[in-house]
Amino acid sequence: MNITQALKGIGGEFELNRVIGATGALAYIVAANAFEAWEVLGAGKPFDLATYCVAFPAGLGVVVGAVSGAVALKDRQVAKAKGDTP
């Protein structure tokens, strides 16, 4: 199993929510670290490990939670439309 399998739905095709969510999570990971590097290296501010370790995982958790919620809601609505759930 490779990473592209995680982006596909039960029908085997790529799902928009999963692809956009993965792209958004990757963008968050790159941008948050780039911003932190800019603050430390470019602006000369001190690096605060405690703040970074609290803020970065919390932001990533929000991204993952929002994507998971969107995918779960869509899957539930599709199942309801197909008559698979009561």
PDB file of C-alpha atoms in Angstrom:
ATOM      1  CA  MET A   1       0.000   0.000   0.000  1.00  0.00           C
ATOM      2  CA  ASN A   2       1.353   3.405  -0.940  1.00  0.00           C
ATOM      3  CA  ILE A   3       0.353   6.943  -0.014  1.00  0.00           C
ATOM      4  CA  THR A   4      -1.932   7.363  -3.009  1.00  0.00           C
ATOM      5  CA  GLN A   5      -4.208   4.615  -1.676  1.00  0.00           C
ATOM      6  CA  ALA A   6      -5.023   6.845   1.308  1.00  0.00           C
ATOM      7  CA  LEU A   7      -6.295   9.497  -1.092  1.00  0.00           C
ATOM      8  CA  LYS A   8      -8.740   7.145  -2.790  1.00  0.00           C
ATOM      9  CA  GLY A   9     -12.252   6.418  -1.639  1.00  0.00           C
ATOM     10  CA  ILE A  10     -14.091   3.139  -1.419  1.00  0.00           C
ATOM     11  CA  GLY A  11     -14.794   3.253  -5.154  1.00  0.00           C
ATOM     12  CA  GLY A  12     -11.090   3.367  -5.980  1.00  0.00           C
ATOM     13  CA  GLU A  13     -11.004   6.885  -7.415  1.00  0.00           C
ATOM     14  CA  PHE A  14      -9.359   9.921  -5.859  1.00  0.00           C
ATOM     15  CA  GLU A  15     -11.645  11.906  -3.556  1.00  0.00           C
ATOM     16  CA  LEU A  16     -11.528  15.688  -3.602  1.00  0.00           C
ATOM     17  CA  ASN A  17     -11.729  16.069   0.205  1.00  0.00           C
ATOM     18  CA  ARG A  18      -8.816  13.711   0.758  1.00  0.00           C
ATOM     19  CA  VAL A  19      -6.606  15.248  -1.939  1.00  0.00           C
ATOM     20  CA  ILE A  20      -7.263  18.820  -0.819  1.00  0.00           C
ATOM     21  CA  GLY A  21      -6.806  17.800   2.820  1.00  0.00           C
ATOM     22  CA  ALA A  22      -3.466  16.129   2.142  1.00  0.00           C
ATOM     23  CA  THR A  23      -2.323  19.132   0.113  1.00  0.00           C
ATOM     24  CA  GLY A  24      -3.416  21.503   2.874  1.00  0.00           C
ATOM     25  CA  ALA A  25      -1.666  19.465   5.566  1.00  0.00           C
ATOM     26  CA  LEU A  26       1.538  19.385   3.527  1.00  0.00           C
ATOM     27  CA  ALA A  27       1.293  23.129   2.918  1.00  0.00           C
ATOM     28  CA  TYR A  28       0.799  23.716   6.664  1.00  0.00           C
ATOM     29  CA  ILE A  29       3.835  21.606   7.549  1.00  0.00           C
ATOM     30  CA  VAL A  30       6.080  23.398   5.058  1.00  0.00           C
ATOM     31  CA  ALA A  31       4.741  26.910   5.696  1.00  0.00           C
ATOM     32  CA  ALA A  32       4.775  26.713   9.500  1.00  0.00           C
ATOM     33  CA  ASN A  33       8.383  25.564   9.552  1.00  0.00           C
ATOM     34  CA  ALA A  34       9.404  28.074   6.870  1.00  0.00           C
ATOM     35  CA  PHE A  35       7.778  30.872   8.851  1.00  0.00           C
ATOM     36  CA  GLU A  36       9.551  29.771  12.016  1.00  0.00           C
ATOM     37  CA  ALA A  37      12.875  29.625  10.155  1.00  0.00           C
ATOM     38  CA  TRP A  38      12.245  33.112   8.797  1.00  0.00           C
ATOM     39  CA  GLU A  39      11.487  34.432  12.276  1.00  0.00           C
ATOM     40  CA  VAL A  40      14.683  32.962  13.709  1.00  0.00           C
ATOM     41  CA  LEU A  41      17.117  33.363  10.816  1.00  0.00           C
ATOM     42  CA  GLY A  42      15.683  36.385   9.009  1.00  0.00           C
ATOM     43  CA  ALA A  43      14.278  38.500  11.814  1.00  0.00           C
ATOM     44  CA  GLY A  44      16.764  37.404  14.471  1.00  0.00           C
ATOM     45  CA  LYS A  45      14.141  36.435  17.038  1.00  0.00           C
ATOM     46  CA  PRO A  46      15.034  33.726  19.544  1.00  0.00           C
ATOM     47  CA  PHE A  47      13.692  30.210  18.956  1.00  0.00           C
ATOM     48  CA  ASP A  48      11.273  29.151  21.688  1.00  0.00           C
ATOM     49  CA  LEU A  49      11.039  25.372  21.676  1.00  0.00           C
ATOM     50  CA  ALA A  50       8.155  25.218  24.170  1.00  0.00           C
ATOM     51  CA  THR A  51       5.954  27.526  22.091  1.00  0.00           C
ATOM     52  CA  TYR A  52       6.810  25.675  18.893  1.00  0.00           C
ATOM     53  CA  CYS A  53       6.050  22.288  20.464  1.00  0.00           C
ATOM     54  CA  VAL A  54       2.642  23.530  21.622  1.00  0.00           C
ATOM     55  CA  ALA A  55       1.583  25.503  18.552  1.00  0.00           C
ATOM     56  CA  PHE A  56       2.737  23.279  15.674  1.00  0.00           C
ATOM     57  CA  PRO A  57       1.027  20.006  16.731  1.00  0.00           C
ATOM     58  CA  ALA A  58      -2.125  21.898  17.695  1.00  0.00           C
ATOM     59  CA  GLY A  59      -2.362  23.474  14.245  1.00  0.00           C
ATOM     60  CA  LEU A  60      -1.664  20.171  12.544  1.00  0.00           C
ATOM     61  CA  GLY A  61      -4.344  18.542  14.707  1.00  0.00           C
ATOM     62  CA  VAL A  62      -6.869  21.135  13.555  1.00  0.00           C
ATOM     63  CA  VAL A  63      -6.011  20.442   9.907  1.00  0.00           C
ATOM     64  CA  VAL A  64      -6.218  16.664  10.326  1.00  0.00           C
ATOM     65  CA  GLY A  65      -9.424  16.908  12.363  1.00  0.00           C
ATOM     66  CA  ALA A  66     -11.133  19.140   9.818  1.00  0.00           C
ATOM     67  CA  VAL A  67     -10.174  16.875   6.923  1.00  0.00           C
ATOM     68  CA  SER A  68     -11.245  13.758   8.828  1.00  0.00           C
ATOM     69  CA  GLY A  69     -14.565  15.360   9.690  1.00  0.00           C
ATOM     70  CA  ALA A  70     -15.200  16.394   6.093  1.00  0.00           C
ATOM     71  CA  VAL A  71     -14.390  12.924   4.761  1.00  0.00           C
ATOM     72  CA  ALA A  72     -16.510  11.208   7.425  1.00  0.00           C
ATOM     73  CA  LEU A  73     -19.474  13.510   6.758  1.00  0.00           C
ATOM     74  CA  LYS A  74     -19.247  12.916   3.015  1.00  0.00           C
ATOM     75  CA  ASP A  75     -18.961   9.145   3.442  1.00  0.00           C
ATOM     76  CA  ARG A  76     -21.953   9.140   5.796  1.00  0.00           C
ATOM     77  CA  GLN A  77     -24.048  11.182   3.370  1.00  0.00           C
ATOM     78  CA  VAL A  78     -23.113   8.912   0.458  1.00  0.00           C
ATOM     79  CA  ALA A  79     -24.000   5.820   2.500  1.00  0.00           C
ATOM     80  CA  LYS A  80     -27.327   7.392   3.470  1.00  0.00           C
ATOM     81  CA  ALA A  81     -28.091   8.269  -0.151  1.00  0.00           C
ATOM     82  CA  LYS A  82     -27.338   4.711  -1.245  1.00  0.00           C
ATOM     83  CA  GLY A  83     -29.543   3.332   1.505  1.00  0.00           C
ATOM     84  CA  ASP A  84     -26.714   1.524   3.288  1.00  0.00           C
ATOM     85  CA  THR A  85     -27.581   3.106   6.644  1.00  0.00           C
ATOM     86  CA  PRO A  86     -30.954   3.499   8.344  1.00  0.00           C
TER      87      PRO A  86
END
